mmCIF file of C-alpha atoms and ligand atoms in Angstrom:
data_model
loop_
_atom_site.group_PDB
_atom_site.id
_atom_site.type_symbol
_atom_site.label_atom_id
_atom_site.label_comp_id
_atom_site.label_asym_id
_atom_site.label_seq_id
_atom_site.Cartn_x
_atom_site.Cartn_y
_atom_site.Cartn_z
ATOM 1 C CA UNK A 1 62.947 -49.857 8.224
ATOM 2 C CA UNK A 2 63.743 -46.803 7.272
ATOM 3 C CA UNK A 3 61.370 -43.582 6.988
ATOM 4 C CA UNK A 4 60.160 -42.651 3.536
ATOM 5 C CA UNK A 5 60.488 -39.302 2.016
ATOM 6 C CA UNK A 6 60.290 -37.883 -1.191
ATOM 7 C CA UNK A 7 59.813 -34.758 -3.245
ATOM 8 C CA UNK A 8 57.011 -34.191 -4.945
ATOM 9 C CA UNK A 9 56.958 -32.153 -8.966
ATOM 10 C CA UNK A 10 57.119 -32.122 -12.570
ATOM 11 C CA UNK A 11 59.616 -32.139 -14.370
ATOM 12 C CA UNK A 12 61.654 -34.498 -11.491
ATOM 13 C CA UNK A 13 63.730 -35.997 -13.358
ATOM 14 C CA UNK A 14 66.996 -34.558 -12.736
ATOM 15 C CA UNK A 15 65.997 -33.674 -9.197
ATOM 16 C CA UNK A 16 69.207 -33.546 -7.392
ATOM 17 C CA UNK A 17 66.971 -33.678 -3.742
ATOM 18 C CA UNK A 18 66.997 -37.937 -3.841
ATOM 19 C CA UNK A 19 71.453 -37.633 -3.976
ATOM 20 C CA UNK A 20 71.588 -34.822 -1.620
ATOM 21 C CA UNK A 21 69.385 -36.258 1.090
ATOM 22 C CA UNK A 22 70.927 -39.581 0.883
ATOM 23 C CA UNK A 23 74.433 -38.006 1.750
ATOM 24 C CA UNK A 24 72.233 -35.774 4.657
ATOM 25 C CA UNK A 25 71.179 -39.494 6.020
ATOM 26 C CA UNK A 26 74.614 -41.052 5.924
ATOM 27 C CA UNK A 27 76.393 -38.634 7.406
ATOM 28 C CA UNK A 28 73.806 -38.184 10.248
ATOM 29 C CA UNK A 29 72.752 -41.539 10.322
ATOM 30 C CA UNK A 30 69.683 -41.310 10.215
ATOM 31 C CA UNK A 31 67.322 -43.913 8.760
ATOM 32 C CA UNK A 32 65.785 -41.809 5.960
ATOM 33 C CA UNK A 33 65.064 -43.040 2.062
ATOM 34 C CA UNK A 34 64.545 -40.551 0.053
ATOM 35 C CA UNK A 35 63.085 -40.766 -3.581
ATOM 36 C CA UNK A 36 61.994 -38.134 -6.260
ATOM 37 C CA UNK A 37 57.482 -39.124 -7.377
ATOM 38 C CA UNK A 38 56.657 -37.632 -10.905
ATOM 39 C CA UNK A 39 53.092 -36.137 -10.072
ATOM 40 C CA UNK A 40 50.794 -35.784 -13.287
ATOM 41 C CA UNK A 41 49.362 -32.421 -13.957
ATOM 42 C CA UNK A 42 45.771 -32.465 -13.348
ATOM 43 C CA UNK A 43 42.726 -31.403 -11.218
ATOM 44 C CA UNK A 44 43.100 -32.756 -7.236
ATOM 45 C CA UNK A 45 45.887 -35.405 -8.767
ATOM 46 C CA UNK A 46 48.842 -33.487 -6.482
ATOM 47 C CA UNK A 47 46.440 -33.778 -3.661
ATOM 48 C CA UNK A 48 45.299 -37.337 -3.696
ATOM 49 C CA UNK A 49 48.454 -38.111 -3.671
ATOM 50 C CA UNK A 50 50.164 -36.390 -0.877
ATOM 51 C CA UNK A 51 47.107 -37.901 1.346
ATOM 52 C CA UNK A 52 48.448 -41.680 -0.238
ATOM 53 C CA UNK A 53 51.590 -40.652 0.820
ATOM 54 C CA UNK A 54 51.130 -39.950 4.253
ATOM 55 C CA UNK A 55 48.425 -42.539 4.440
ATOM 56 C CA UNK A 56 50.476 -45.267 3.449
ATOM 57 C CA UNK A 57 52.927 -43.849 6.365
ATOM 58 C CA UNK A 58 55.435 -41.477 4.516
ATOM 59 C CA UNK A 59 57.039 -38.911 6.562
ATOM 60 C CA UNK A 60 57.591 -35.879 4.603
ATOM 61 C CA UNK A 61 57.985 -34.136 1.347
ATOM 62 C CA UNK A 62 59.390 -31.902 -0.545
ATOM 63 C CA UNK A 63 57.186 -29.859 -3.030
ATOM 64 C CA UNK A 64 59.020 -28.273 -6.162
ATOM 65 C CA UNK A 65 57.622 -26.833 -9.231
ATOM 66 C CA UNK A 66 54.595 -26.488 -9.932
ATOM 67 C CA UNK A 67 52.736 -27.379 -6.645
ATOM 68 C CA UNK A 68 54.433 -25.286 -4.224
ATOM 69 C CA UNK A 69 51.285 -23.308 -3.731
ATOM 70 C CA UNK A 70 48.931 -26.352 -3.961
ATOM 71 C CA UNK A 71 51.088 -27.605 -0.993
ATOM 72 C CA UNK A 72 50.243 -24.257 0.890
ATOM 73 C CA UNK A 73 46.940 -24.740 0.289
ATOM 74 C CA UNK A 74 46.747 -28.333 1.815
ATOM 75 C CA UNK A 75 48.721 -27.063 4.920
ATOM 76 C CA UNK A 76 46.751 -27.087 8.314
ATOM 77 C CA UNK A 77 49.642 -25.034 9.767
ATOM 78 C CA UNK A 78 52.147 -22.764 7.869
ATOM 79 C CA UNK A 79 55.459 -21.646 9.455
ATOM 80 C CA UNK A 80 55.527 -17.966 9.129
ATOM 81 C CA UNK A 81 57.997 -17.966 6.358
ATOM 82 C CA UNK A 82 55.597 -19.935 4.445
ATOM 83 C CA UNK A 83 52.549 -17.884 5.072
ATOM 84 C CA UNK A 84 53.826 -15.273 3.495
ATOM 85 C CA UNK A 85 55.977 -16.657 0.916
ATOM 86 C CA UNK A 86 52.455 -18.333 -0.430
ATOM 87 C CA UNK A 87 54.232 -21.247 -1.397
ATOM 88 C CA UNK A 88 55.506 -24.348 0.618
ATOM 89 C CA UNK A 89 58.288 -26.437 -0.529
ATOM 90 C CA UNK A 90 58.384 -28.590 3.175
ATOM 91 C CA UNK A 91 55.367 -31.357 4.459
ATOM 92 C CA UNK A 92 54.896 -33.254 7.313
ATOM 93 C CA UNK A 93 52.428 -34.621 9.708
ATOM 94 C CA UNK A 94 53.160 -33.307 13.546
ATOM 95 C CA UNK A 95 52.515 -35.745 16.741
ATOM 96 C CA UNK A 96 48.790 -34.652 16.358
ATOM 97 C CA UNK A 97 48.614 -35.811 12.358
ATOM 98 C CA UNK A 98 48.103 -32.416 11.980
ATOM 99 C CA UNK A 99 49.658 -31.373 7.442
ATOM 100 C CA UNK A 100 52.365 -28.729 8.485
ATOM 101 C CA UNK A 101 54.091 -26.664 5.955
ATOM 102 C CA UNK A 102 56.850 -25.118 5.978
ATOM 103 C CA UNK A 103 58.735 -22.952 3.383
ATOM 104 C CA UNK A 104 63.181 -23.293 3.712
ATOM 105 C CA UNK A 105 64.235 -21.818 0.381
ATOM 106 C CA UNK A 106 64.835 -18.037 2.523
ATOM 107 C CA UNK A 107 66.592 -19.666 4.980
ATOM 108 C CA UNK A 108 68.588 -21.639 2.312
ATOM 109 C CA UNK A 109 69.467 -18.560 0.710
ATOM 110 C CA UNK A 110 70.439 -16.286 3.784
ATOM 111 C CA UNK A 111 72.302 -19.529 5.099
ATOM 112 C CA UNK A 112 74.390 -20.015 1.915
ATOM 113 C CA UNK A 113 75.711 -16.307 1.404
ATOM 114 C CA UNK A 114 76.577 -15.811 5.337
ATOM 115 C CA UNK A 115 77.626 -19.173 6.776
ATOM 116 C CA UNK A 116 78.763 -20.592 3.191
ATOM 117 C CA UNK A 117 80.067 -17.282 1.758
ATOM 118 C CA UNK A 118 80.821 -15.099 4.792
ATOM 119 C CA UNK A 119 78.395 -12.301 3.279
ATOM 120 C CA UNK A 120 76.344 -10.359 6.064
ATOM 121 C CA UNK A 121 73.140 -9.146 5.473
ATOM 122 C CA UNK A 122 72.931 -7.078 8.473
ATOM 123 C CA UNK A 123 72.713 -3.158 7.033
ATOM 124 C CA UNK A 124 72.532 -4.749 3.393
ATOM 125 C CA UNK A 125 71.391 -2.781 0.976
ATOM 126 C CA UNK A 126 69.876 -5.238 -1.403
ATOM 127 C CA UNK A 127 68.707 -5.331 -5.091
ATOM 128 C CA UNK A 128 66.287 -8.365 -5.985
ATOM 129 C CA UNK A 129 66.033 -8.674 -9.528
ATOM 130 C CA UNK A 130 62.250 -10.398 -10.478
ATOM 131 C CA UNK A 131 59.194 -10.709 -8.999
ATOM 132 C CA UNK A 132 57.838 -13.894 -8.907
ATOM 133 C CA UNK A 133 57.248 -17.213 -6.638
ATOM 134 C CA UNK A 134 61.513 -17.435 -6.243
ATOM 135 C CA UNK A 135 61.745 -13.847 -4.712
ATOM 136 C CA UNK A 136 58.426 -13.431 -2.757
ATOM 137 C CA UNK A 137 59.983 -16.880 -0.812
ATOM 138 C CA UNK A 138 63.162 -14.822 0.082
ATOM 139 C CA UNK A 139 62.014 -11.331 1.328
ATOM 140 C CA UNK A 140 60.881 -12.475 4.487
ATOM 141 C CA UNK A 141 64.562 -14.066 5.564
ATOM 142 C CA UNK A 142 66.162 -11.101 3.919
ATOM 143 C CA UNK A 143 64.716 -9.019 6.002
ATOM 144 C CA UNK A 144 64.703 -10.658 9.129
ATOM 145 C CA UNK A 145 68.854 -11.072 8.476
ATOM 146 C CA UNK A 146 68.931 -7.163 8.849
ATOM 147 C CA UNK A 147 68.356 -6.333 5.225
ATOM 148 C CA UNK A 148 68.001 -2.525 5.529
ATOM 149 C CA UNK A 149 66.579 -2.053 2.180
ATOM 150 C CA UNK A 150 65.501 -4.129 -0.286
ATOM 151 C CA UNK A 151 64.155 -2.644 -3.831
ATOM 152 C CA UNK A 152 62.648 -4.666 -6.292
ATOM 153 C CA UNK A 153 63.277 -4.794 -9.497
ATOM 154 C CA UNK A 154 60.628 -6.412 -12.669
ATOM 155 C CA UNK A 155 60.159 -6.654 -16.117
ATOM 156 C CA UNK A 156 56.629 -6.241 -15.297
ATOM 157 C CA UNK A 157 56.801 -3.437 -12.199
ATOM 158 C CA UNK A 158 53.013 -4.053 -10.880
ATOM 159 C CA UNK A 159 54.240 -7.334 -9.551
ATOM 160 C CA UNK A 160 57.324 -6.197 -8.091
ATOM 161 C CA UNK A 161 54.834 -3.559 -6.532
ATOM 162 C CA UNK A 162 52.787 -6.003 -5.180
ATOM 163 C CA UNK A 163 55.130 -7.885 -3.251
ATOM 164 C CA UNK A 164 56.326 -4.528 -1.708
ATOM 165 C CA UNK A 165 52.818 -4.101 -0.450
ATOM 166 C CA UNK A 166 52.797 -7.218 0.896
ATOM 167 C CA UNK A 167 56.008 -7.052 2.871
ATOM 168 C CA UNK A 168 56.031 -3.209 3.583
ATOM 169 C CA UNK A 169 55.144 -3.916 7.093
ATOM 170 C CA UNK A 170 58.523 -5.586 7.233
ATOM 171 C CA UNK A 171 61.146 -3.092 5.983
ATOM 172 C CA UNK A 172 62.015 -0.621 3.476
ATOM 173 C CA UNK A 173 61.163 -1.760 0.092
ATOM 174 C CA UNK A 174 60.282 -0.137 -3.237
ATOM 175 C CA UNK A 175 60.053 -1.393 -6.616
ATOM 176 C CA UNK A 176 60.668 -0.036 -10.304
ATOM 177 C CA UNK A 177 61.428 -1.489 -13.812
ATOM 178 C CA UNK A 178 65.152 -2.907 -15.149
ATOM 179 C CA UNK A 179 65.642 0.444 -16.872
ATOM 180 C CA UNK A 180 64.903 2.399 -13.719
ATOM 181 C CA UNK A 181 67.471 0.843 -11.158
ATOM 182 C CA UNK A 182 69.016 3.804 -9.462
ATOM 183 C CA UNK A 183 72.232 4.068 -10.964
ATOM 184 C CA UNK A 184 74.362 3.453 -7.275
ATOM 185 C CA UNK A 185 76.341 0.403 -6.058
ATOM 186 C CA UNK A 186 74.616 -2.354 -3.984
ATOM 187 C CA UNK A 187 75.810 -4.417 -1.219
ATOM 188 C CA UNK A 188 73.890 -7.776 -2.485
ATOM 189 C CA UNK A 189 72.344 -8.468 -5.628
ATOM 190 C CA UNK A 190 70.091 -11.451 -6.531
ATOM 191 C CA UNK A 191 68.862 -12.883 -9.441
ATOM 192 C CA UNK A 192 65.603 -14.168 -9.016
ATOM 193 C CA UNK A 193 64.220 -14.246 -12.276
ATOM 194 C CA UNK A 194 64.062 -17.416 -14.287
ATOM 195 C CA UNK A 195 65.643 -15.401 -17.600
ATOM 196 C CA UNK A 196 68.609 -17.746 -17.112
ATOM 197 C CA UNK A 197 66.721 -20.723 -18.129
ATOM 198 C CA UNK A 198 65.907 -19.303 -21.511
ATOM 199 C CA UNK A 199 69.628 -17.965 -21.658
ATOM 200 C CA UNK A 200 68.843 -14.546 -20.981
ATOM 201 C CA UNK A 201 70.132 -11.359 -18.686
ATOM 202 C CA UNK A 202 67.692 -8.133 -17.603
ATOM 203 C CA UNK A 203 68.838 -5.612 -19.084
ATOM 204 C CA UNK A 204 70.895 -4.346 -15.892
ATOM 205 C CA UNK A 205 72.857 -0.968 -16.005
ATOM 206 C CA UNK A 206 76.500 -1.295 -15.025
ATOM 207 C CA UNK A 207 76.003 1.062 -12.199
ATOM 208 C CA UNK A 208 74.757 -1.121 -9.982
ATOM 209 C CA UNK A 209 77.950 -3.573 -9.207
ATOM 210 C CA UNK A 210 80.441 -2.004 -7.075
ATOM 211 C CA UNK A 211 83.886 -3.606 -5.857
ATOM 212 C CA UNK A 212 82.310 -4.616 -2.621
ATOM 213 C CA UNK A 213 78.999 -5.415 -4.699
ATOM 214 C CA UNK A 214 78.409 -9.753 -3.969
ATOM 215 C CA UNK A 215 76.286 -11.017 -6.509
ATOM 216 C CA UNK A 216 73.996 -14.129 -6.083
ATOM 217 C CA UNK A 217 71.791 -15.806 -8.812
ATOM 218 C CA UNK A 218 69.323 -18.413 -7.633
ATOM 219 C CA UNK A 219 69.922 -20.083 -10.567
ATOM 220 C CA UNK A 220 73.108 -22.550 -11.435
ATOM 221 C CA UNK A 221 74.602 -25.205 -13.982
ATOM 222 C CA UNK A 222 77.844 -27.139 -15.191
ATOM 223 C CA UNK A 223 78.804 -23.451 -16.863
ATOM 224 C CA UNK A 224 78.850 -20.230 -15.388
ATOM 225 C CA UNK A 225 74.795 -18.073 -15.316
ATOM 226 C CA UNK A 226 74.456 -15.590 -17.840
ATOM 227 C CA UNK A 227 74.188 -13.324 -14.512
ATOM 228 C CA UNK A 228 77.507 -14.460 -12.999
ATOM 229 C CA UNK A 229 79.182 -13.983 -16.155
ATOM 230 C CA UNK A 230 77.786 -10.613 -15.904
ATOM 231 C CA UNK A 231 78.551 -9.874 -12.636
ATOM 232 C CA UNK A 232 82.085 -11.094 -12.701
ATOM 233 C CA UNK A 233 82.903 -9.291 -16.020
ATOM 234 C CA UNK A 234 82.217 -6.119 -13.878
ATOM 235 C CA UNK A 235 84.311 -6.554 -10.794
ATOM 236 C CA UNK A 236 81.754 -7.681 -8.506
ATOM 237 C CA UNK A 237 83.415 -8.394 -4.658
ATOM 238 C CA UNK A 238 81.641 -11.929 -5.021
ATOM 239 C CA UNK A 239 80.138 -13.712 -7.262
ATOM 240 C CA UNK A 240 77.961 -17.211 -6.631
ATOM 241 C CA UNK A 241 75.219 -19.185 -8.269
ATOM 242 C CA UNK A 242 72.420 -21.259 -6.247
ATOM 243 C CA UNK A 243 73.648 -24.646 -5.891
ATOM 244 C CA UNK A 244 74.351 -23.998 -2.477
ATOM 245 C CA UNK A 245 70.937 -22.865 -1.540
ATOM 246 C CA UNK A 246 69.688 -25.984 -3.479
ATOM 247 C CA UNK A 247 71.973 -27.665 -0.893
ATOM 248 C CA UNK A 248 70.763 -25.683 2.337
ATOM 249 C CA UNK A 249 67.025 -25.651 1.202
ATOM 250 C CA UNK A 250 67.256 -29.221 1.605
ATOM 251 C CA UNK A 251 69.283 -29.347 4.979
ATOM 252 C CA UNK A 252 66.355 -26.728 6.577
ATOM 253 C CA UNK A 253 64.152 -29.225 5.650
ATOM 254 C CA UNK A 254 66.262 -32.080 6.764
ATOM 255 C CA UNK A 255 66.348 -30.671 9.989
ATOM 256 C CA UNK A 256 62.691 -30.011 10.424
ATOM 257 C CA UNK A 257 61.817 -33.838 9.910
ATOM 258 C CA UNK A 258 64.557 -34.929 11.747
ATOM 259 C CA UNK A 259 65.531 -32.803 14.428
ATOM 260 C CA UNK A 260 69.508 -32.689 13.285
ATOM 261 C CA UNK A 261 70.897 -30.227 10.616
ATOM 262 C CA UNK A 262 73.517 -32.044 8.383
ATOM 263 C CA UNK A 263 76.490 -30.498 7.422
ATOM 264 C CA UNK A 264 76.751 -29.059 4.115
ATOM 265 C CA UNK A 265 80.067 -27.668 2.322
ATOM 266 C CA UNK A 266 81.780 -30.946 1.217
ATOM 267 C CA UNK A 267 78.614 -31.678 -0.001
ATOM 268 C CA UNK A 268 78.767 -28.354 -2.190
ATOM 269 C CA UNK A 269 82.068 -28.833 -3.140
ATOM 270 C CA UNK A 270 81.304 -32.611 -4.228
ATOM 271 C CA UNK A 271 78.098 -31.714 -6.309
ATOM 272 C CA UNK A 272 79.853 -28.724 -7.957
ATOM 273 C CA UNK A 273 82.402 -31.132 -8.626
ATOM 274 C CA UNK A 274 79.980 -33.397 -10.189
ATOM 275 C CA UNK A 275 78.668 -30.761 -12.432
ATOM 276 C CA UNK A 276 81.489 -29.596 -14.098
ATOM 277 C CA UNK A 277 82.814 -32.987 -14.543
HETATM 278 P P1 ATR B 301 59.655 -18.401 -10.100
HETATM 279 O O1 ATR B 301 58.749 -19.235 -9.236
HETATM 280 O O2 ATR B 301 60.888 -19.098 -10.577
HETATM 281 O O3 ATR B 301 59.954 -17.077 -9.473
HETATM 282 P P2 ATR B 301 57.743 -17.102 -11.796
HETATM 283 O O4 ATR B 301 56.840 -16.870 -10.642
HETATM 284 O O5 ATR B 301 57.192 -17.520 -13.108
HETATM 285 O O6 ATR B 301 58.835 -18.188 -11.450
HETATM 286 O O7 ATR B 301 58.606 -15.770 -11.988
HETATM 287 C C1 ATR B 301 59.572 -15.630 -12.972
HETATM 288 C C2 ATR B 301 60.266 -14.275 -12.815
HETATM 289 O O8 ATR B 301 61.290 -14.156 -13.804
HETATM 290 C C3 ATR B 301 59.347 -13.079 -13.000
HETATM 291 O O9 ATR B 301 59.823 -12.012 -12.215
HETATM 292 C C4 ATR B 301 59.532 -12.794 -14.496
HETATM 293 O O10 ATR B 301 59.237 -11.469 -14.881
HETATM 294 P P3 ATR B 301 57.708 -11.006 -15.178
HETATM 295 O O11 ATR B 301 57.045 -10.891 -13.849
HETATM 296 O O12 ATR B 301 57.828 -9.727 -15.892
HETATM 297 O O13 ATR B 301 57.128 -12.110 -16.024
HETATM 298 C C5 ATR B 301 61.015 -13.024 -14.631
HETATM 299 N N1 ATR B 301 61.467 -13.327 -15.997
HETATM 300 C C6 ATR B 301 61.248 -14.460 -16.706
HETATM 301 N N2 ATR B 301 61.860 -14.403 -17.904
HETATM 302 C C7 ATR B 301 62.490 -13.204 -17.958
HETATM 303 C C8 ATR B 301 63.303 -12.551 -18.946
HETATM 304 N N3 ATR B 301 63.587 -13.137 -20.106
HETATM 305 N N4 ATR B 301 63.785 -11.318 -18.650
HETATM 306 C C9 ATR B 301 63.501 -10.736 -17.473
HETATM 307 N N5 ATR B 301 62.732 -11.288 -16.508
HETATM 308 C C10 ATR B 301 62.238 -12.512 -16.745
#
């Protein structure tokens, strides 16, 4: 019998986790079956039924939006990445039946733009654009890659100065508004807000993209992100959208419940494919 997973959110419906962890188990082999669990919005309802889940013997899950920090709550014991990132998106029970969470959207992020992309982070200079749940998840691996600076950049600027409190200890951070952005060429930029989902771009002066800018928005679809159409209209060095850490996210995670990490660029290339087609 094979050992039940599943990811945890809602909306789920066209949660691409179920596909992508199926291809993780056949080319492993590993006896995993993976399925996607609407959970109802409601007082304790996420909770109840993570216990079911594990009760009834279920191995691990994946929490997406909008119980990431519900999940961190639950956790006995958070990874470091997670403790900070306030959010977990990674369950399971250790040998003790201790609730573990874990937090692999970082390391899905630093993985895909230098092992996918060849782009270092080491001495990066790095503009984040937004200031919510997506970003505070990332600034811990960004750093830890060698990110040398990392300024944040908000709509609302008290909440990119928050997170710069909270991860000053770290590295050099600052924040300011859209309009304020230093007018000088980054290494990396990333689009962590969710203004792509309403069709939308910060209002981002042209400055900032040099020739050897890359440009990364955690975002993606069948047609190009506002932000990469953006970016590439200006000559960015690179330019890439976050299917691929959608992809590695769920190989860190792979790898934490089962001990091997799973290959992932023909996988890429065969989702992408998927999309557009
Ligand atoms: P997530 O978990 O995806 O990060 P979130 O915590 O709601 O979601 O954060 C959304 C981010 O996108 C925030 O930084 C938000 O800016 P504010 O903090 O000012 O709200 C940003 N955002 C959302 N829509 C935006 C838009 N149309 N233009 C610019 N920024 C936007």
């Amino acid at each position: 019998m094979a050992d039940r997973y599943a990811v945890f959110g809602n909306p789920i419906k066209h949660s691409k986790s179920p596909r992508i962890h199926a291809a993780f188990a056949e080319q492993t082999g590993e006896a995993v079956d993976y399925r996607a669990q609407l959970v109802e919005l409601g007082t304790g309802v996420f909770e109840q039924q993570v216990e079911q889940f594990f009760a009834e013997g279920g191995k691990g899950l994946n929490i997406t939006v909008p119980f990431k920090q519900n999940a961190w709550r639950m956790a006995s014991w958070r990874s470091a990445a997670a403790e900070r990132a306030g959010a977990v998106n990674t369950l399971y029970r250790n040998e003790l039946g201790t609730l573990c969470g874990d937090n692999t959207d970082g390391v899905g992020l630093v993985c895909d733009l230098q092992n996918n992309n060849g782009i270092s982070l080491k001495g990066a200079r790095v503009l984040m654009l937004g200031a919510g749940g997506a970003v505070r998840g990332v600034l811990e691996p960004f750093l830890k890659a060698g990110a040398v600076e990392i300024v944040i950049a908000n709509r609302t600027v008290a909440k990119a100065q928050e997170l710069v409190e909270l991860f000053s200890d770290l590295g050099q951070l600052s924040a300011c508004g859209f309009e304020d952005i230093e007018a000088r060429a980054f290494d990396v930029i990333v689009n962590g807000t969710s203004a792509s989902l309403q069709g939308e771009l910060p209002p981002l002066p042209d400055a900032i993209v040099g020739a050897d800018s890359a440009c990364y928005d955690m975002m993606y679809g069948a047609q190009p992100t506002p932000f990469c159409n953006w970016a590439s209209q200006r000559g960015a060095a690179k330019v890439i959208d976050g299917l691929g850490m959608l992809i590695e996210q769920a190989a860190e995670s792979f790898r934490i419940w089962r001990g091997v990490k799973p290959q992932t660029p023909e996988l890429i290339a065969q989702i992408r494919a998927e999309l557009s087609g």
